[in-house]
Amino acid sequence: MADLDDLREGSDFGLGVASQNQSFHVKGASNLPWGMKDRLSRIFNPKTGRAVMLAFDHGFIMGPTSGLERIDLTIVPLIEYADCLMCTRGILQSTIPANTNKPICLRSDAGSSILTELNDNVLIDIEDVIRMNVTAMAVMLAIGDTANEAKTVANLYKAVDKASRYNIPVMGVTAVGKQMARDARYFGLASRICAENGANIVKTYYCDGFEKVTAACPVPVVIAGGKKLEEKEALELCYRAVSEGAAGVDMGRNVFQSTSPAAMIQAVRGVIHEGLTPDQAYEMFNDLSK
Ligand code: R5P
């Protein structure tokens, strides 16, 4: 029982001062419950509204690709610079230290690999997501892929059904099929379908006319980096994306395949959180690489 000595009556009630309501910093999330907002706030920095997510889930379709042969050696040292880690449960449990205290966006669907037709995925169990205490789930949508479109849309809305019971946000990941045009019409359509089916975050690719993709998507959009570019070019990509409405990046190869991954992720942070121009961020990259 609490000590009852010296009980003090409350006296500072702020009478006449309106109750303080703060607006929420994540797009489309104002009506969500507290637990959902708390998780989104762990990913999207409340000061900038943006996130630098580090994606290293690639092995689930392509095995030990360049830069991910030894995640303990190449990715673990980068964790301190990321706002959120995106990976599979196998890598999370085997290789990511449990005391990093970073939010995890768990790759929550799996199926086919680069050796077969991609996109034929099923969802993992929500219990596993909860057991690993992850902050968000990531599920891929293959819009325009005749064989897998409906199945992957179903994966997303089932993930949203299950995750929302526990206030876990879901990130819809737009795949790019070989036949799909990488343009604003396609990414705008795919991103919007993610959001319409309940995704709280959408991951897609930068393209010409990207501001239409972000404008028509009612939740935050983060971009994948795609194939490895020269560092300066990758920083320009980040800059254009956030200037045109992205809420950050979920970047993999352009970080971990860089000549200096630690310098690169810090330069990306400079663009996303500190408003550095590509030139300033590239200078930072070069300085940190030395
Ligand atoms: C793709 O399915 C994976 O989810 C990757 O996480 C994604 O492509 C981001 O990685 P990158 O920046 O290398 O494109």
mmCIF file of N, CA and C in Angstrom, residues 40-130:
data_model
loop_
_atom_site.group_PDB
_atom_site.id
_atom_site.type_symbol
_atom_site.label_atom_id
_atom_site.label_comp_id
_atom_site.label_asym_id
_atom_site.label_seq_id
_atom_site.Cartn_x
_atom_site.Cartn_y
_atom_site.Cartn_z
ATOM 1 N N LEU A 40 3.615 3.319 -34.716
ATOM 2 C CA LEU A 40 3.996 4.165 -35.869
ATOM 3 C C LEU A 40 5.010 5.228 -35.449
ATOM 4 N N SER A 41 4.880 5.709 -34.214
ATOM 5 C CA SER A 41 5.814 6.741 -33.718
ATOM 6 C C SER A 41 7.206 6.184 -33.485
ATOM 7 N N ARG A 42 7.285 4.884 -33.286
ATOM 8 C CA ARG A 42 8.616 4.283 -33.139
ATOM 9 C C ARG A 42 9.325 4.214 -34.485
ATOM 10 N N ILE A 43 8.530 4.160 -35.553
ATOM 11 C CA ILE A 43 9.116 4.080 -36.901
ATOM 12 C C ILE A 43 9.336 5.487 -37.462
ATOM 13 N N PHE A 44 8.293 6.324 -37.406
ATOM 14 C CA PHE A 44 8.373 7.678 -37.971
ATOM 15 C C PHE A 44 8.701 8.653 -36.855
ATOM 16 N N ASN A 45 9.860 9.285 -36.986
ATOM 17 C CA ASN A 45 10.340 10.209 -35.966
ATOM 18 C C ASN A 45 9.324 11.332 -35.745
ATOM 19 N N PRO A 46 8.851 11.521 -34.523
ATOM 20 C CA PRO A 46 7.853 12.567 -34.284
ATOM 21 C C PRO A 46 8.349 13.970 -34.625
ATOM 22 N N LYS A 47 9.668 14.186 -34.596
ATOM 23 C CA LYS A 47 10.179 15.537 -34.905
ATOM 24 C C LYS A 47 10.144 15.825 -36.407
ATOM 25 N N THR A 48 10.473 14.829 -37.219
ATOM 26 C CA THR A 48 10.557 15.072 -38.666
ATOM 27 C C THR A 48 9.390 14.443 -39.417
ATOM 28 N N GLY A 49 8.699 13.508 -38.782
ATOM 29 C CA GLY A 49 7.620 12.784 -39.457
ATOM 30 C C GLY A 49 8.138 11.759 -40.448
ATOM 31 N N ARG A 50 9.453 11.543 -40.426
ATOM 32 C CA ARG A 50 10.048 10.667 -41.451
ATOM 33 C C ARG A 50 10.796 9.478 -40.846
ATOM 34 N N ALA A 51 11.159 8.540 -41.713
ATOM 35 C CA ALA A 51 11.839 7.331 -41.244
ATOM 36 C C ALA A 51 12.911 6.879 -42.220
ATOM 37 N N VAL A 52 14.009 6.398 -41.625
ATOM 38 C CA VAL A 52 15.030 5.684 -42.405
ATOM 39 C C VAL A 52 14.942 4.224 -41.980
ATOM 40 N N MET A 53 14.290 3.440 -42.830
ATOM 41 C CA MET A 53 14.165 2.009 -42.557
ATOM 42 C C MET A 53 15.267 1.288 -43.340
ATOM 43 N N LEU A 54 15.891 0.321 -42.691
ATOM 44 C CA LEU A 54 16.949 -0.450 -43.349
ATOM 45 C C LEU A 54 16.385 -1.813 -43.739
ATOM 46 N N ALA A 55 16.309 -2.065 -45.058
ATOM 47 C CA ALA A 55 15.730 -3.325 -45.555
ATOM 48 C C ALA A 55 16.843 -4.336 -45.839
ATOM 49 N N PHE A 56 16.723 -5.494 -45.220
ATOM 50 C CA PHE A 56 17.680 -6.569 -45.550
ATOM 51 C C PHE A 56 16.956 -7.920 -45.541
ATOM 52 N N ASP A 57 15.745 -7.893 -46.090
ATOM 53 C CA ASP A 57 14.934 -9.108 -46.190
ATOM 54 C C ASP A 57 15.167 -9.848 -47.505
ATOM 55 N N HIS A 58 16.066 -9.345 -48.330
ATOM 56 C CA HIS A 58 16.231 -9.854 -49.693
ATOM 57 C C HIS A 58 16.498 -11.359 -49.756
ATOM 58 N N GLY A 59 17.162 -11.894 -48.725
ATOM 59 C CA GLY A 59 17.517 -13.313 -48.737
ATOM 60 C C GLY A 59 16.323 -14.233 -48.831
ATOM 61 N N PHE A 60 15.144 -13.750 -48.482
ATOM 62 C CA PHE A 60 13.980 -14.657 -48.488
ATOM 63 C C PHE A 60 13.562 -15.036 -49.910
ATOM 64 N N ILE A 61 14.016 -14.256 -50.890
ATOM 65 C CA ILE A 61 13.778 -14.692 -52.276
ATOM 66 C C ILE A 61 15.087 -14.965 -53.024
ATOM 67 N N MET A 62 16.173 -14.333 -52.604
ATOM 68 C CA MET A 62 17.391 -14.457 -53.420
ATOM 69 C C MET A 62 18.605 -15.008 -52.675
ATOM 70 N N GLY A 63 18.412 -15.513 -51.462
ATOM 71 C CA GLY A 63 19.549 -16.103 -50.735
ATOM 72 C C GLY A 63 20.595 -15.062 -50.379
ATOM 73 N N PRO A 64 21.854 -15.505 -50.228
ATOM 74 C CA PRO A 64 22.894 -14.592 -49.732
ATOM 75 C C PRO A 64 23.417 -13.662 -50.813
ATOM 76 N N THR A 65 22.597 -12.673 -51.158
ATOM 77 C CA THR A 65 22.991 -11.719 -52.196
ATOM 78 C C THR A 65 24.135 -10.837 -51.691
ATOM 79 N N SER A 66 24.770 -10.147 -52.604
ATOM 80 C CA SER A 66 25.943 -9.336 -52.255
ATOM 81 C C SER A 66 25.626 -8.334 -51.145
ATOM 82 N N GLY A 67 26.418 -8.347 -50.112
ATOM 83 C CA GLY A 67 26.221 -7.444 -48.978
ATOM 84 C C GLY A 67 25.484 -8.120 -47.832
ATOM 85 N N LEU A 68 24.807 -9.221 -48.135
ATOM 86 C CA LEU A 68 24.037 -9.912 -47.089
ATOM 87 C C LEU A 68 24.567 -11.328 -46.828
ATOM 88 N N GLU A 69 25.801 -11.589 -47.265
ATOM 89 C CA GLU A 69 26.343 -12.931 -47.028
ATOM 90 C C GLU A 69 26.476 -13.183 -45.523
ATOM 91 N N ARG A 70 26.943 -12.154 -44.816
ATOM 92 C CA ARG A 70 27.144 -12.262 -43.362
ATOM 93 C C ARG A 70 26.484 -11.061 -42.694
ATOM 94 N N ILE A 71 25.213 -11.245 -42.390
ATOM 95 C CA ILE A 71 24.450 -10.129 -41.807
ATOM 96 C C ILE A 71 25.034 -9.697 -40.458
ATOM 97 N N ASP A 72 25.632 -10.658 -39.754
ATOM 98 C CA ASP A 72 26.257 -10.301 -38.468
ATOM 99 C C ASP A 72 27.406 -9.310 -38.666
ATOM 100 N N LEU A 73 28.082 -9.416 -39.803
ATOM 101 C CA LEU A 73 29.233 -8.542 -40.044
ATOM 102 C C LEU A 73 28.858 -7.256 -40.775
ATOM 103 N N THR A 74 27.858 -7.335 -41.663
ATOM 104 C CA THR A 74 27.586 -6.169 -42.514
ATOM 105 C C THR A 74 26.387 -5.333 -42.050
ATOM 106 N N ILE A 75 25.377 -5.977 -41.517
ATOM 107 C CA ILE A 75 24.153 -5.246 -41.160
ATOM 108 C C ILE A 75 24.139 -4.834 -39.686
ATOM 109 N N VAL A 76 24.571 -5.732 -38.822
ATOM 110 C CA VAL A 76 24.508 -5.411 -37.379
ATOM 111 C C VAL A 76 25.222 -4.087 -37.057
ATOM 112 N N PRO A 77 26.381 -3.808 -37.663
ATOM 113 C CA PRO A 77 27.024 -2.518 -37.355
ATOM 114 C C PRO A 77 26.236 -1.295 -37.843
ATOM 115 N N LEU A 78 25.256 -1.509 -38.737
ATOM 116 C CA LEU A 78 24.474 -0.372 -39.256
ATOM 117 C C LEU A 78 23.227 -0.084 -38.430
ATOM 118 N N ILE A 79 22.892 -1.011 -37.541
ATOM 119 C CA ILE A 79 21.608 -0.912 -36.833
ATOM 120 C C ILE A 79 21.463 0.421 -36.112
ATOM 121 N N GLU A 80 22.558 0.899 -35.534
ATOM 122 C CA GLU A 80 22.455 2.136 -34.732
ATOM 123 C C GLU A 80 22.001 3.339 -35.568
ATOM 124 N N TYR A 81 22.200 3.280 -36.884
ATOM 125 C CA TYR A 81 21.846 4.431 -37.733
ATOM 126 C C TYR A 81 20.440 4.335 -38.325
ATOM 127 N N ALA A 82 19.774 3.198 -38.120
ATOM 128 C CA ALA A 82 18.452 2.996 -38.731
ATOM 129 C C ALA A 82 17.353 3.333 -37.736
ATOM 130 N N ASP A 83 16.225 3.823 -38.248
ATOM 131 C CA ASP A 83 15.053 4.052 -37.387
ATOM 132 C C ASP A 83 14.258 2.767 -37.212
ATOM 133 N N CYS A 84 14.397 1.856 -38.167
ATOM 134 C CA CYS A 84 13.583 0.634 -38.152
ATOM 135 C C CYS A 84 14.303 -0.396 -39.018
ATOM 136 N N LEU A 85 14.192 -1.661 -38.639
ATOM 137 C CA LEU A 85 14.838 -2.735 -39.398
ATOM 138 C C LEU A 85 13.768 -3.570 -40.089
ATOM 139 N N MET A 86 13.959 -3.828 -41.369
ATOM 140 C CA MET A 86 13.001 -4.680 -42.085
ATOM 141 C C MET A 86 13.702 -5.982 -42.458
ATOM 142 N N CYS A 87 13.232 -7.075 -41.892
ATOM 143 C CA CYS A 87 13.894 -8.358 -42.148
ATOM 144 C C CYS A 87 12.903 -9.495 -41.941
ATOM 145 N N THR A 88 13.374 -10.706 -42.193
ATOM 146 C CA THR A 88 12.534 -11.900 -41.979
ATOM 147 C C THR A 88 12.686 -12.390 -40.542
ATOM 148 N N ARG A 89 11.767 -13.262 -40.158
ATOM 149 C CA ARG A 89 11.844 -13.765 -38.780
ATOM 150 C C ARG A 89 13.083 -14.632 -38.557
ATOM 151 N N GLY A 90 13.526 -15.329 -39.604
ATOM 152 C CA GLY A 90 14.693 -16.205 -39.454
ATOM 153 C C GLY A 90 15.947 -15.409 -39.142
ATOM 154 N N ILE A 91 16.133 -14.294 -39.848
ATOM 155 C CA ILE A 91 17.316 -13.454 -39.597
ATOM 156 C C ILE A 91 17.162 -12.730 -38.265
ATOM 157 N N LEU A 92 15.942 -12.300 -37.974
ATOM 158 C CA LEU A 92 15.717 -11.602 -36.703
ATOM 159 C C LEU A 92 16.128 -12.500 -35.532
ATOM 160 N N GLN A 93 15.647 -13.746 -35.566
ATOM 161 C CA GLN A 93 15.900 -14.638 -34.430
ATOM 162 C C GLN A 93 17.331 -15.133 -34.375
ATOM 163 N N SER A 94 17.937 -15.312 -35.533
ATOM 164 C CA SER A 94 19.273 -15.920 -35.537
ATOM 165 C C SER A 94 20.394 -14.897 -35.412
ATOM 166 N N THR A 95 20.171 -13.659 -35.889
ATOM 167 C CA THR A 95 21.319 -12.784 -36.101
ATOM 168 C C THR A 95 21.197 -11.389 -35.501
ATOM 169 N N ILE A 96 19.973 -10.911 -35.303
ATOM 170 C CA ILE A 96 19.832 -9.534 -34.802
ATOM 171 C C ILE A 96 19.796 -9.566 -33.274
ATOM 172 N N PRO A 97 20.725 -8.866 -32.628
ATOM 173 C CA PRO A 97 20.723 -8.878 -31.153
ATOM 174 C C PRO A 97 19.378 -8.369 -30.615
ATOM 175 N N ALA A 98 18.876 -9.034 -29.592
ATOM 176 C CA ALA A 98 17.557 -8.676 -29.064
ATOM 177 C C ALA A 98 17.605 -7.433 -28.186
ATOM 178 N N ASN A 99 18.802 -6.899 -27.963
ATOM 179 C CA ASN A 99 18.895 -5.691 -27.124
ATOM 180 C C ASN A 99 19.217 -4.442 -27.943
ATOM 181 N N THR A 100 18.883 -4.482 -29.230
ATOM 182 C CA THR A 100 19.128 -3.278 -30.042
ATOM 183 C C THR A 100 18.051 -2.221 -29.829
ATOM 184 N N ASN A 101 16.896 -2.656 -29.350
ATOM 185 C CA ASN A 101 15.789 -1.723 -29.092
ATOM 186 C C ASN A 101 15.369 -0.936 -30.323
ATOM 187 N N LYS A 102 15.463 -1.545 -31.486
ATOM 188 C CA LYS A 102 14.990 -0.892 -32.706
ATOM 189 C C LYS A 102 13.672 -1.510 -33.114
ATOM 190 N N PRO A 103 12.749 -0.702 -33.608
ATOM 191 C CA PRO A 103 11.516 -1.286 -34.122
ATOM 192 C C PRO A 103 11.803 -2.196 -35.308
ATOM 193 N N ILE A 104 11.030 -3.251 -35.384
ATOM 194 C CA ILE A 104 11.192 -4.228 -36.471
ATOM 195 C C ILE A 104 9.952 -4.199 -37.350
ATOM 196 N N CYS A 105 10.168 -4.101 -38.647
ATOM 197 C CA CYS A 105 9.084 -4.289 -39.609
ATOM 198 C C CYS A 105 9.329 -5.667 -40.209
ATOM 199 N N LEU A 106 8.509 -6.614 -39.819
ATOM 200 C CA LEU A 106 8.784 -8.018 -40.145
ATOM 201 C C LEU A 106 8.232 -8.398 -41.510
ATOM 202 N N ARG A 107 9.088 -8.920 -42.351
ATOM 203 C CA ARG A 107 8.627 -9.491 -43.632
ATOM 204 C C ARG A 107 7.697 -10.653 -43.279
ATOM 205 N N SER A 108 6.433 -10.502 -43.591
ATOM 206 C CA SER A 108 5.430 -11.431 -43.050
ATOM 207 C C SER A 108 4.771 -12.303 -44.105
ATOM 208 N N ASP A 109 5.309 -12.297 -45.307
ATOM 209 C CA ASP A 109 4.830 -13.233 -46.321
ATOM 210 C C ASP A 109 6.042 -13.905 -46.949
ATOM 211 N N ALA A 110 5.821 -15.099 -47.469
ATOM 212 C CA ALA A 110 6.920 -15.860 -48.067
ATOM 213 C C ALA A 110 6.325 -16.862 -49.026
ATOM 214 N N GLY A 111 7.125 -17.323 -49.941
ATOM 215 C CA GLY A 111 6.621 -18.315 -50.887
ATOM 216 C C GLY A 111 7.664 -18.656 -51.918
ATOM 217 N N SER A 112 7.513 -18.073 -53.099
ATOM 218 C CA SER A 112 8.391 -18.450 -54.197
ATOM 219 C C SER A 112 9.708 -17.677 -54.144
ATOM 220 N N SER A 113 10.695 -18.182 -54.897
ATOM 221 C CA SER A 113 12.027 -17.574 -54.912
ATOM 222 C C SER A 113 12.372 -17.100 -56.319
ATOM 223 N N ILE A 114 13.578 -16.567 -56.483
ATOM 224 C CA ILE A 114 13.999 -16.119 -57.822
ATOM 225 C C ILE A 114 14.147 -17.294 -58.794
ATOM 226 N N LEU A 115 14.141 -18.524 -58.273
ATOM 227 C CA LEU A 115 14.285 -19.688 -59.164
ATOM 228 C C LEU A 115 12.952 -20.113 -59.766
ATOM 229 N N THR A 116 11.858 -19.584 -59.205
ATOM 230 C CA THR A 116 10.531 -19.925 -59.749
ATOM 231 C C THR A 116 9.815 -18.609 -60.044
ATOM 232 N N GLU A 117 8.525 -18.691 -60.281
ATOM 233 C CA GLU A 117 7.760 -17.462 -60.491
ATOM 234 C C GLU A 117 7.646 -16.730 -59.160
ATOM 235 N N LEU A 118 8.052 -15.483 -59.119
ATOM 236 C CA LEU A 118 7.958 -14.722 -57.873
ATOM 237 C C LEU A 118 6.495 -14.419 -57.529
ATOM 238 N N ASN A 119 6.262 -13.978 -56.324
ATOM 239 C CA ASN A 119 4.985 -13.400 -55.870
ATOM 240 C C ASN A 119 3.933 -14.400 -55.407
ATOM 241 N N ASP A 120 4.226 -15.705 -55.468
ATOM 242 C CA ASP A 120 3.242 -16.685 -55.026
ATOM 243 C C ASP A 120 3.449 -16.912 -53.520
ATOM 244 N N ASN A 121 3.004 -15.931 -52.743
ATOM 245 C CA ASN A 121 3.338 -15.915 -51.315
ATOM 246 C C ASN A 121 2.139 -16.215 -50.418
ATOM 247 N N VAL A 122 2.434 -16.716 -49.224
ATOM 248 C CA VAL A 122 1.408 -16.892 -48.181
ATOM 249 C C VAL A 122 1.855 -16.105 -46.952
ATOM 250 N N LEU A 123 0.908 -15.882 -46.061
ATOM 251 C CA LEU A 123 1.195 -15.105 -44.847
ATOM 252 C C LEU A 123 1.762 -15.986 -43.749
ATOM 253 N N ILE A 124 2.663 -15.418 -42.926
ATOM 254 C CA ILE A 124 3.078 -16.142 -41.724
ATOM 255 C C ILE A 124 2.018 -15.928 -40.644
ATOM 256 N N ASP A 125 2.163 -16.662 -39.559
ATOM 257 C CA ASP A 125 1.186 -16.657 -38.478
ATOM 258 C C ASP A 125 1.283 -15.369 -37.643
ATOM 259 N N ILE A 126 0.145 -14.786 -37.293
ATOM 260 C CA ILE A 126 0.160 -13.565 -36.483
ATOM 261 C C ILE A 126 0.782 -13.833 -35.101
ATOM 262 N N GLU A 127 0.627 -15.073 -34.597
ATOM 263 C CA GLU A 127 1.201 -15.384 -33.275
ATOM 264 C C GLU A 127 2.724 -15.194 -33.287
ATOM 265 N N ASP A 128 3.342 -15.540 -34.413
ATOM 266 C CA ASP A 128 4.788 -15.386 -34.500
ATOM 267 C C ASP A 128 5.182 -13.911 -34.485
ATOM 268 N N VAL A 129 4.351 -13.106 -35.141
ATOM 269 C CA VAL A 129 4.590 -11.659 -35.168
ATOM 270 C C VAL A 129 4.537 -11.111 -33.740
ATOM 271 N N ILE A 130 3.556 -11.565 -32.988
ATOM 272 C CA ILE A 130 3.380 -11.073 -31.617
ATOM 273 C C ILE A 130 4.514 -11.589 -30.728
#
